[in-house]
GROMACS .gro file of C-alpha atoms in nm:
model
  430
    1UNK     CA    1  20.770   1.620   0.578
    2UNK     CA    2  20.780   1.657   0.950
    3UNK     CA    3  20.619   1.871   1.182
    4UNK     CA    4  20.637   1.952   1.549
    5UNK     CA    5  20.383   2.169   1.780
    6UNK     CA    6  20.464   2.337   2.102
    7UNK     CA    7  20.168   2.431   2.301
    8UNK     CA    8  20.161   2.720   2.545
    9UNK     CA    9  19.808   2.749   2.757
   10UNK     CA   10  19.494   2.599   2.823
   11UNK     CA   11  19.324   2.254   2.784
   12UNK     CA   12  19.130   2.448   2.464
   13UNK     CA   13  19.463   2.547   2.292
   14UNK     CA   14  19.546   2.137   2.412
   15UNK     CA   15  19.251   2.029   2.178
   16UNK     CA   16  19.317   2.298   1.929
   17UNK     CA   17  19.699   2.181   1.888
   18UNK     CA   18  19.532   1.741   1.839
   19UNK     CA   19  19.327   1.894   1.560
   20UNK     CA   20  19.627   2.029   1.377
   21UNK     CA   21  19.799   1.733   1.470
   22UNK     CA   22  19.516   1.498   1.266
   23UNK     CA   23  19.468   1.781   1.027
   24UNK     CA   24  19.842   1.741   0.934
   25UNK     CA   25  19.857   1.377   0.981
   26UNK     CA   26  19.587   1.348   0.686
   27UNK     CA   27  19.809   1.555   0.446
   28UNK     CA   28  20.114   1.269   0.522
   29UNK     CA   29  20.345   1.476   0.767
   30UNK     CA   30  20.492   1.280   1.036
   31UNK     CA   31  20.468   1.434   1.380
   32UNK     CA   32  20.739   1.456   1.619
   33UNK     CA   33  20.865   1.629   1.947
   34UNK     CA   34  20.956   1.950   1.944
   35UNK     CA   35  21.287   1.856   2.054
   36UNK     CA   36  21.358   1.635   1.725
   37UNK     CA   37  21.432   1.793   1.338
   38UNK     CA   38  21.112   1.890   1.206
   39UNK     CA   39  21.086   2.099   0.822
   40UNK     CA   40  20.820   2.306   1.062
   41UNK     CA   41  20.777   2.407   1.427
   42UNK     CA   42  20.420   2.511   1.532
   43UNK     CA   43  20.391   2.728   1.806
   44UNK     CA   44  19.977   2.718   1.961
   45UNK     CA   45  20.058   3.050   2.203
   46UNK     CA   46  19.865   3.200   2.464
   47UNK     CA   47  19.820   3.549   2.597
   48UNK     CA   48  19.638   3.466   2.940
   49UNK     CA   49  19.971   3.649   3.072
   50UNK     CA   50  20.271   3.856   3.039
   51UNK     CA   51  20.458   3.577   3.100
   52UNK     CA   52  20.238   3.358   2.862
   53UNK     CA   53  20.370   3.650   2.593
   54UNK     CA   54  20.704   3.604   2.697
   55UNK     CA   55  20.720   3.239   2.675
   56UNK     CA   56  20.564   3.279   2.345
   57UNK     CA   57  20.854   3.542   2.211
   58UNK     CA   58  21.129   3.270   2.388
   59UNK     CA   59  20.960   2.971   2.191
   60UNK     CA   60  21.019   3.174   1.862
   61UNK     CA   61  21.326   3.256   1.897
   62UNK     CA   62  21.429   2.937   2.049
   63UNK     CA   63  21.305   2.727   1.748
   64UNK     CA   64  21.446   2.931   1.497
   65UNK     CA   65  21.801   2.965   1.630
   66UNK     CA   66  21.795   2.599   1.715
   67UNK     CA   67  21.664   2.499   1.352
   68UNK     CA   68  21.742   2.786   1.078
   69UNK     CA   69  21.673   2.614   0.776
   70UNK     CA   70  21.344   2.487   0.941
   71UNK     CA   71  20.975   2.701   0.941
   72UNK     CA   72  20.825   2.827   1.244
   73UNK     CA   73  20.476   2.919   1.260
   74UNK     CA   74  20.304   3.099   1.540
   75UNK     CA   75  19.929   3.075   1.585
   76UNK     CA   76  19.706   3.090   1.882
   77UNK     CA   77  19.618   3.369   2.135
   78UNK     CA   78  19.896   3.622   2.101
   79UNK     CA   79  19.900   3.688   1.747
   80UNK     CA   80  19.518   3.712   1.785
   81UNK     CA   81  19.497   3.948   2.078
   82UNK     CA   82  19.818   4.123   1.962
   83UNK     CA   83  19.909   4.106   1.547
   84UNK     CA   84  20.133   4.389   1.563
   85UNK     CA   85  20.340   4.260   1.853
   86UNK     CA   86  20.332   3.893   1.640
   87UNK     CA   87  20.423   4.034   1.336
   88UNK     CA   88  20.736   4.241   1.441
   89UNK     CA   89  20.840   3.834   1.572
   90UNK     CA   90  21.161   3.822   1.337
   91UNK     CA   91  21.167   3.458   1.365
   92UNK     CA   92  20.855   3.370   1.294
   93UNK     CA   93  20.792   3.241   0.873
   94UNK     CA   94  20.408   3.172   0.933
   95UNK     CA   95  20.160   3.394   1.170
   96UNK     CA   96  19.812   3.346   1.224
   97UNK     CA   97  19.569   3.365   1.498
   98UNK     CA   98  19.312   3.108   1.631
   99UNK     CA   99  18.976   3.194   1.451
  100UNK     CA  100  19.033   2.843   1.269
  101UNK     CA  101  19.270   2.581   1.321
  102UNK     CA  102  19.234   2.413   0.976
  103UNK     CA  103  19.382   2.749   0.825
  104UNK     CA  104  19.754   2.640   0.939
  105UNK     CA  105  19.720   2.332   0.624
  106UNK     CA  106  19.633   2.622   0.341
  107UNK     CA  107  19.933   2.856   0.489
  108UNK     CA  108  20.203   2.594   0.488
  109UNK     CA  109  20.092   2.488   0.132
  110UNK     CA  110  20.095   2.844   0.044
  111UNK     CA  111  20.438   2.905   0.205
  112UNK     CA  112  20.599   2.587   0.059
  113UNK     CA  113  20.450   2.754  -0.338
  114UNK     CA  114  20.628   3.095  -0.257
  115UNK     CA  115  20.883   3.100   0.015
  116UNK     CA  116  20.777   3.450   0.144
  117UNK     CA  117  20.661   3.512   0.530
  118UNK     CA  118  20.327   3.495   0.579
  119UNK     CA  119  20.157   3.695   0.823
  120UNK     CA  120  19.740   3.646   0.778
  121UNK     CA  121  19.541   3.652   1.121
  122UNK     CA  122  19.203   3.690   1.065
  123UNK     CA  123  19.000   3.925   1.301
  124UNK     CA  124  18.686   3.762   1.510
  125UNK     CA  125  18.322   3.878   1.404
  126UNK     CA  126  18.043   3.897   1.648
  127UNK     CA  127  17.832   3.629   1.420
  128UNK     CA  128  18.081   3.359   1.365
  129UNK     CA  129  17.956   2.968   1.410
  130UNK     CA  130  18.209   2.782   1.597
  131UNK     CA  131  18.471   2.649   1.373
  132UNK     CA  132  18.550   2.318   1.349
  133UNK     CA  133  18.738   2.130   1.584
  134UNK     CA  134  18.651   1.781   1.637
  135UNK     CA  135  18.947   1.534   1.706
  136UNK     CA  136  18.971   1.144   1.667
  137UNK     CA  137  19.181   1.051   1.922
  138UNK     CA  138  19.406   1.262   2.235
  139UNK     CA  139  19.787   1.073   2.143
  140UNK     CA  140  19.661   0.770   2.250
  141UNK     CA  141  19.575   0.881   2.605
  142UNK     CA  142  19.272   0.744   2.817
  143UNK     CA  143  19.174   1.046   2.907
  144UNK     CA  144  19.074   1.347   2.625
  145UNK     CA  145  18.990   1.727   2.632
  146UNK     CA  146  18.690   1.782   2.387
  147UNK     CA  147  18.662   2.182   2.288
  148UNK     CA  148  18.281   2.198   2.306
  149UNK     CA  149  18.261   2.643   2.314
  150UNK     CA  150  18.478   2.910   2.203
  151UNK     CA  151  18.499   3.289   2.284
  152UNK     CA  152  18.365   3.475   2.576
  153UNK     CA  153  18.163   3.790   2.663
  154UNK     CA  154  18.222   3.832   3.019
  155UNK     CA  155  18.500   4.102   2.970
  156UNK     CA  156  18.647   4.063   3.333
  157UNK     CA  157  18.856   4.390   3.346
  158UNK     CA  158  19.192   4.214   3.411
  159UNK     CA  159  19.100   3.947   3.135
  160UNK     CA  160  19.293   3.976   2.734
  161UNK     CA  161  19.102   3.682   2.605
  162UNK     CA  162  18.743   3.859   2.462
  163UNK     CA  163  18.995   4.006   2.281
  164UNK     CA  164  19.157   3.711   2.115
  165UNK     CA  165  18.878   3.454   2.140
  166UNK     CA  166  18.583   3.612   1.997
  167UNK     CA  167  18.212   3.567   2.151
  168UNK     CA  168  18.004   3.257   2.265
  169UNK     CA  169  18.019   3.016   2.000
  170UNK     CA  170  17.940   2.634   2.096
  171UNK     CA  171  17.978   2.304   1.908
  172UNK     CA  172  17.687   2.150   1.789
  173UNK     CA  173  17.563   1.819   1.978
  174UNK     CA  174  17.530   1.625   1.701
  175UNK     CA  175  17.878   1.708   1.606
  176UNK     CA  176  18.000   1.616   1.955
  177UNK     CA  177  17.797   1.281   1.939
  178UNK     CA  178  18.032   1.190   1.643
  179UNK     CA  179  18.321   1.319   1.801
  180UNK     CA  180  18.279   1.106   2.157
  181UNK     CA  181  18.167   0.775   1.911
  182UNK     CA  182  18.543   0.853   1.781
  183UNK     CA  183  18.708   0.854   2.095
  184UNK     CA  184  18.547   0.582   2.249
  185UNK     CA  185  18.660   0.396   1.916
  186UNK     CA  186  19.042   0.480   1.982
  187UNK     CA  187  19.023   0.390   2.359
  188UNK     CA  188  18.964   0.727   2.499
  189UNK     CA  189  18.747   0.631   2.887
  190UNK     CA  190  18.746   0.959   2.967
  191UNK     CA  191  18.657   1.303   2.848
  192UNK     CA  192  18.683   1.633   2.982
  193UNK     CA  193  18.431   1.899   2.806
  194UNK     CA  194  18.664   2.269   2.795
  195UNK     CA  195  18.596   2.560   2.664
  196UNK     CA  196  18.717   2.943   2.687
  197UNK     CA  197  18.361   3.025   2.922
  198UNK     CA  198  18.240   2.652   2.931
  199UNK     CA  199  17.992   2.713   3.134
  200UNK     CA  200  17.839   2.960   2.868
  201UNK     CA  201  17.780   2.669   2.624
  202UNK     CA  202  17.491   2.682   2.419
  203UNK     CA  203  17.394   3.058   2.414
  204UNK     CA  204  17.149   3.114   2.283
  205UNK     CA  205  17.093   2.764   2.151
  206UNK     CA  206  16.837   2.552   2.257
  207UNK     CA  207  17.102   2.299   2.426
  208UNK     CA  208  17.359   2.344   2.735
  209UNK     CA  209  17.627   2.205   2.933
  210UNK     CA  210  17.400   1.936   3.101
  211UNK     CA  211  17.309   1.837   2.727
  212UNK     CA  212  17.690   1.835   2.598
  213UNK     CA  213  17.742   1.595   2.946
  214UNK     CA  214  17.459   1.363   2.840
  215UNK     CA  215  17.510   1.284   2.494
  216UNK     CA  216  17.898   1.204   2.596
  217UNK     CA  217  17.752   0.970   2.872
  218UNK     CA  218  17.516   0.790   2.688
  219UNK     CA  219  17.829   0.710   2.410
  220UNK     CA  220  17.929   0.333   2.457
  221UNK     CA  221  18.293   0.259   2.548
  222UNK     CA  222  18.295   0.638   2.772
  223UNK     CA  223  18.315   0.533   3.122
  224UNK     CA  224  18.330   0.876   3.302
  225UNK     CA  225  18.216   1.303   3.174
  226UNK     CA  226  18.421   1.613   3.343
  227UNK     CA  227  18.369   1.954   3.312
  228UNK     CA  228  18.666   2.228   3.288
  229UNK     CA  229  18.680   2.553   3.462
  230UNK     CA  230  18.295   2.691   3.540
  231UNK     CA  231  18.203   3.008   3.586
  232UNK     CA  232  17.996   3.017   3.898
  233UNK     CA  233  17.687   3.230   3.826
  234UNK     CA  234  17.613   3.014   3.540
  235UNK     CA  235  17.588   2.691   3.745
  236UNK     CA  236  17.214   2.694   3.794
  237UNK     CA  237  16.979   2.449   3.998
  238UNK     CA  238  16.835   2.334   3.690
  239UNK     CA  239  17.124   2.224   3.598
  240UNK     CA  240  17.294   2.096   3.861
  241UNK     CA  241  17.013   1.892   3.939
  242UNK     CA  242  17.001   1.738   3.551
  243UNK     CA  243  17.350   1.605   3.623
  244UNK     CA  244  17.280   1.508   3.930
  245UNK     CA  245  17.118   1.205   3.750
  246UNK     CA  246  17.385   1.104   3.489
  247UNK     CA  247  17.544   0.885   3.653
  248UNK     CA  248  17.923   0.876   3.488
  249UNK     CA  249  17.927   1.215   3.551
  250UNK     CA  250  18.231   1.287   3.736
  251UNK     CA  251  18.146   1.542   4.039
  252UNK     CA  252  18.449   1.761   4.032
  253UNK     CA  253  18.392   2.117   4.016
  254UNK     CA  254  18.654   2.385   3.898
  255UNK     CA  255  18.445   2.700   3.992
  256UNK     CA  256  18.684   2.944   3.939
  257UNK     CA  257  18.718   3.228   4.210
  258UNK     CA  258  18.949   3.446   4.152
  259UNK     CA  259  18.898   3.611   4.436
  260UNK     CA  260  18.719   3.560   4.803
  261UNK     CA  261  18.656   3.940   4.841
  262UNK     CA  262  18.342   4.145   4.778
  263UNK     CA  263  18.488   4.455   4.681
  264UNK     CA  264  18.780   4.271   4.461
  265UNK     CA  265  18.494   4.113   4.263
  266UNK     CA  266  18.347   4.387   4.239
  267UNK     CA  267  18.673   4.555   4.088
  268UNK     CA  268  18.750   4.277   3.883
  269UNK     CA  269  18.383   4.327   3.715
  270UNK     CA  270  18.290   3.945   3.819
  271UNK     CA  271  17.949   3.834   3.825
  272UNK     CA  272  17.872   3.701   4.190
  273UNK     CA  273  17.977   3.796   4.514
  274UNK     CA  274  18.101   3.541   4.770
  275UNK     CA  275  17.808   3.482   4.919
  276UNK     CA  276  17.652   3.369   4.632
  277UNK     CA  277  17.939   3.126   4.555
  278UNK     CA  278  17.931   2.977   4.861
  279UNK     CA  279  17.569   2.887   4.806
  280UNK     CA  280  17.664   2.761   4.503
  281UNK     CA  281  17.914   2.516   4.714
  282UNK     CA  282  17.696   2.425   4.944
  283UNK     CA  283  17.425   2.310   4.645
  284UNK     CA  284  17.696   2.107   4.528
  285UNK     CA  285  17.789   1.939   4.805
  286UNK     CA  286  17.455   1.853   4.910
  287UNK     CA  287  17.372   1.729   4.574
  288UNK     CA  288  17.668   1.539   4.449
  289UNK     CA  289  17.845   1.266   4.677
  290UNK     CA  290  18.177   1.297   4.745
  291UNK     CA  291  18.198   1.628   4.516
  292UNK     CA  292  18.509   1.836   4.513
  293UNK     CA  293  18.573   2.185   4.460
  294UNK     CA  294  18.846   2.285   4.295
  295UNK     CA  295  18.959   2.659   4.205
  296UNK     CA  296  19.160   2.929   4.075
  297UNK     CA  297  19.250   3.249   4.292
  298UNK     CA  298  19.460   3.587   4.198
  299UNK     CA  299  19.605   3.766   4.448
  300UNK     CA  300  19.741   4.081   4.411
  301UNK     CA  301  19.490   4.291   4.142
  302UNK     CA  302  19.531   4.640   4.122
  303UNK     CA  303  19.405   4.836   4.480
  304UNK     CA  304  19.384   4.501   4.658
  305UNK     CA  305  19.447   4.607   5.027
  306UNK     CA  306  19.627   4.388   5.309
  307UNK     CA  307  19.218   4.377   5.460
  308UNK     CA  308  19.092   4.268   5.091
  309UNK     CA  309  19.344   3.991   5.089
  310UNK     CA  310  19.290   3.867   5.424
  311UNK     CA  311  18.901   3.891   5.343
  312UNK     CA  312  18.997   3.633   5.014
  313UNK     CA  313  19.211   3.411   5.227
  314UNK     CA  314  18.951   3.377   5.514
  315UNK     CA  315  18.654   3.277   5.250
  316UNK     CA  316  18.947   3.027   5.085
  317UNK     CA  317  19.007   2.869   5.446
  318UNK     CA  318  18.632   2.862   5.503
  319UNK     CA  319  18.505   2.710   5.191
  320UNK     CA  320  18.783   2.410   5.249
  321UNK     CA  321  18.880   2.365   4.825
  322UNK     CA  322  19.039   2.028   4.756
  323UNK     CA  323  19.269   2.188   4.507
  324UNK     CA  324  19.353   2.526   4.415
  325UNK     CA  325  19.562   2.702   4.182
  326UNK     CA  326  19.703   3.028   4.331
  327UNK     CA  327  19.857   3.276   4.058
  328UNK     CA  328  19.950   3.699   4.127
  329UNK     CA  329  19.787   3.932   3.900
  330UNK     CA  330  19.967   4.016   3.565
  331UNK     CA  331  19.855   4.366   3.417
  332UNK     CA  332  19.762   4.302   3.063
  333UNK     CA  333  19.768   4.618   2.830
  334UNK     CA  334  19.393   4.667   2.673
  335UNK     CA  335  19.216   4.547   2.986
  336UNK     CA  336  19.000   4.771   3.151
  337UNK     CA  337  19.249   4.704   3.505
  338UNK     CA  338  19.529   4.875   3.339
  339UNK     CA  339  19.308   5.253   3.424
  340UNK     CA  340  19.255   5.135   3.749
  341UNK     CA  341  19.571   5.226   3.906
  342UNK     CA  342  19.672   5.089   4.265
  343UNK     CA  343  19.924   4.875   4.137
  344UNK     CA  344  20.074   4.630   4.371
  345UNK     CA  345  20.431   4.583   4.386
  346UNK     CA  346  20.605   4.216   4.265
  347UNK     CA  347  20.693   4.080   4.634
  348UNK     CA  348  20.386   4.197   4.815
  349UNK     CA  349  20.168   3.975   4.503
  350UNK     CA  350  20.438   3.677   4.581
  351UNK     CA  351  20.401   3.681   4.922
  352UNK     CA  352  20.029   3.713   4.919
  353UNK     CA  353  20.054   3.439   4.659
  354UNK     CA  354  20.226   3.214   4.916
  355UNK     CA  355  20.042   3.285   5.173
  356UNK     CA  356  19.699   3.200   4.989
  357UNK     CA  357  19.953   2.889   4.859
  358UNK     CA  358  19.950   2.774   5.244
  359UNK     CA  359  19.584   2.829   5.272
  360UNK     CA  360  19.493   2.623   5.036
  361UNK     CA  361  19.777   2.353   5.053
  362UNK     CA  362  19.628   2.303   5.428
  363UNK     CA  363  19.307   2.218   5.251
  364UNK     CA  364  19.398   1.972   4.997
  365UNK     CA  365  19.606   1.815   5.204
  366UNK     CA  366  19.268   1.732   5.477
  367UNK     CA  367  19.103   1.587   5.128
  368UNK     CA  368  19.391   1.348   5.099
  369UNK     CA  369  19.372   1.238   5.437
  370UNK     CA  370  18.996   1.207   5.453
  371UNK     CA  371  19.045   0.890   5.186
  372UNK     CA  372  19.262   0.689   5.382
  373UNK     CA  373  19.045   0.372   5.485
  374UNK     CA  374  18.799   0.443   5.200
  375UNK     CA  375  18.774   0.262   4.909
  376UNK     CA  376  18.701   0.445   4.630
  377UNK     CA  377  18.690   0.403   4.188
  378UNK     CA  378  18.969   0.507   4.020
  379UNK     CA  379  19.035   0.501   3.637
  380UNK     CA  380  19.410   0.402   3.538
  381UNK     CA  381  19.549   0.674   3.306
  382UNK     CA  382  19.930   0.583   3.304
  383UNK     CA  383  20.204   0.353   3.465
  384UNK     CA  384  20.573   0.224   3.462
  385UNK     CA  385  20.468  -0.154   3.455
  386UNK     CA  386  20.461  -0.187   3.871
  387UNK     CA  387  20.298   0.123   3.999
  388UNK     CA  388  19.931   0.266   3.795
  389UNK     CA  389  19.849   0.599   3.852
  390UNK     CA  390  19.481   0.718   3.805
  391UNK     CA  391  19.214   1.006   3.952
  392UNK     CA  392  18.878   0.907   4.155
  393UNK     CA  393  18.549   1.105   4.014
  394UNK     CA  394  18.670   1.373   4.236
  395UNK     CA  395  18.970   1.398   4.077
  396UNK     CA  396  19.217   1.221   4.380
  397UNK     CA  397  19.564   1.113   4.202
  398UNK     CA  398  19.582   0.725   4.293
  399UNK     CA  399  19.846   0.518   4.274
  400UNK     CA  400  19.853   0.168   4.331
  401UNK     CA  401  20.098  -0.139   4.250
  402UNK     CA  402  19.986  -0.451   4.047
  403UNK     CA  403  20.142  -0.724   3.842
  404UNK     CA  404  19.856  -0.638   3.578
  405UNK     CA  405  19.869  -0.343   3.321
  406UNK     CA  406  19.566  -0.149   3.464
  407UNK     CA  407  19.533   0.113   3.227
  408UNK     CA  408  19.195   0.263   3.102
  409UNK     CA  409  19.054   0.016   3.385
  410UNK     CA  410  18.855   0.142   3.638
  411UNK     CA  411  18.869  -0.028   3.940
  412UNK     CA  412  18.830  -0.026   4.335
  413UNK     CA  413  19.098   0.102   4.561
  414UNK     CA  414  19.160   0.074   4.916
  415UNK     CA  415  19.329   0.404   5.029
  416UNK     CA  416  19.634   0.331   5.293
  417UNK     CA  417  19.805   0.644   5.264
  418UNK     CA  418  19.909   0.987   5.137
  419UNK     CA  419  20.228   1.012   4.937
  420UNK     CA  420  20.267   1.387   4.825
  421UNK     CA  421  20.019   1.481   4.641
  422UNK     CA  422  19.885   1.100   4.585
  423UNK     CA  423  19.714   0.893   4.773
  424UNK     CA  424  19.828   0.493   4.780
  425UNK     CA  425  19.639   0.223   4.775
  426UNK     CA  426  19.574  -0.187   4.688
  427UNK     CA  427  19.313  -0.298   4.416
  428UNK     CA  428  19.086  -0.478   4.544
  429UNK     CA  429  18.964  -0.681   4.247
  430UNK     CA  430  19.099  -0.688   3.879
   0.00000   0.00000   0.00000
């Protein structure tokens, strides 16, 4: 039997899709692409969006028109968040939701017995453990996303996902201690802890992020830790401090912004005010050498005005990110944002989106350029046999040419220039 999975979303619904890949692996299937003949198409969906939803109904569709005589099964964040919506999905055989991957083995075995459509997604519960989720290898890449937390209780009021994730759940450390021995084992250097509110891990646990960072450090074969998106206010001295001293800890920081404007915060029910992030920046980078901040901004939320915007794009410009990913607001029925009113029209968000695009573009750009001349440690993820491509600690994209396969090395590089969005360089020893 063969089996394909499409994955729509985040680095969480990434690690969620590995899992059913081993999980199906185990049972004998063969996995392919989803552009090869499969007997069943797995669709790991997300609802961040409208257009997330959208993709998700053009994936079903897709798959089943493409391959009639084939299965598709949808699981993830839409059927979760939305199970009517999913199960009026004429194309879809199999629908679940995300509460636990390993459920996707009992429904094909129970589809392959009967033949009938199966539509069984289980609702969250406010005392659920995390469910397991603990993967061997990432497709033989260097670098691997480990789920370490699930759920989230922040309820932003643009924000679907308390809805189809649950609450704070986190991974136990033991469990991750076996899970990074695993991955060093099958080559993995690198691995980046991700969660739905990472920065939430361990919750009323006796453990927490700095924890999940140390026991991956301290796991032979694991040359470098990262950390996923970060919610600001839970970044604390304590803890920035603690990984201040962990030494393959990779300084990058994804604090995610959202927006640079009091009032839109406030609107958007965040928990900090831009003040208090850019405290939080300037901790960092007083802390952590050669730290980069990297982000994620919305422009365009419901009774944003031209002032609010200009507010966001002046903090952007003056906290200098080295990347940033710029998105409009998309209204998302059973949010809190959908009462607000003060909707703002489709080419006012794009513009502002561009605009905040040129912003930020200006400052990733002066990060490139500031490594030219230095030399800095990069770890080779990929290559065509001439030219390696890799990321510095603050996640740089490096390429360099050598005669030598360089990957899962990590090596110096001098930095001569900027091409694009990579910066080129020569190895200096190998």
């Amino acid at each position: 039997m063969k089996a394909a999975i499409y994955t729509l979303g985040c680095k969480v619904n990434q690690t969620e899709s590995e899992y059913i890949c081993e999980i199906l692996k185990k049972q004998g299937y063969e996995i392919v692409s989803p552009d090869e003949e499969a007997d069943y198409y797995i669709i790991n969906s997300c609802t961040v969006t409208s257009i997330s939803d959208k993709k998700t109904r053009q994936s079903v569709r897709k798959f089943k028109r493409a391959h009639p005589n084939a299965a598709v099964i949808l699981l993830g964040c839409f059927p979760q968040a939305f199970p009517q919506a999913a199960a009026s999905l004429g194309g879809a055989d199999i629908i679940s939701g995300n509460k636990s991957c390993a459920n996707v083995l009992r429904l094909i075995n129970e589809y392959e017995k009967t033949g009938e459509r199966i539509v069984d997604i289980e609702a969250h519960t406010n005392n659920e453990t995390f469910a397991k989720c603990q993967i061997n290898s990432f497709g033989g890449r260097i670098r691997a996303f480990v789920k370490i937390e699930d759920g989230c209780d922040r309820f932003c009021s643009y924000c679907i996902i308390p809805y189809s994730r649950g609450r704070v759940r986190s991974k136990p450390l033991a469990v991750l201690k076996d899970e990074a021995n695993s991955l060093a084992a099958n080559h993995v250097r690198e691995i980046v802890l991700v969660g739905i509110n990472l920065s939430a891990y361990g919750k009323g646990e006796d453990f927490d992020i700095a924890d999940a960072v140390r026991v991956c450090a301290e796991t032979k074969g694991i040359l470098r830790v990262r950390l996923g998106s970060l919610e600001p206010d839970h970044m604390t001295g304590d803890i920035l401090d603690r990984l201040s001293k962990i030494e393959k800890f990779c300084p990058q920081f994804h604090l995610s912004l959202q927006s640079g404007c009091a009032n839109t915060l406030k609107n958007m029910n965040r928990h900090y005010t831009p003040g208090e992030y850019e405290t939080l920046v300037n901790k960092i980078r007083s802390t952590f050498q050669g730290a980069s901040i990297t982000t994620d901004i919305m422009v365009g939320f419901n009774a944003e005005s031209e002032s609010d915007f200009a507010e966001s794009a002046a903090f952007a410009e003056k906290i200098g990110f080295e990347k940033a990913h710029i998105f409009p607001y998309s209204e998302r029925s059973g949010t809190l944002a959908v009462k607000m009113g003060g909707a703002i029209a489709k080419k006012e968000k794009e513009k502002r989106a561009l605009e905040m695009k040129k912003v930020t573009d200006k400052s990733r750009h002066k990060f490139l350029d500031s490594l030219i001349g230095e030399t800095v440690n990069v770890l080779f993820e990929s290559g065509d046999g001439e030219v390696w491509r890799g990321y510095t600690k603050s996640y740089a994209p490096i390429k360099a040419q050598h005669a030598k396969n360089l990957i899962g090395l990590e090596l110096d590089v001098k930095i001569t220039a900027v091409d694009g969005d990579f910066c080129t360089g020569t190895v200096i020893d190998v």
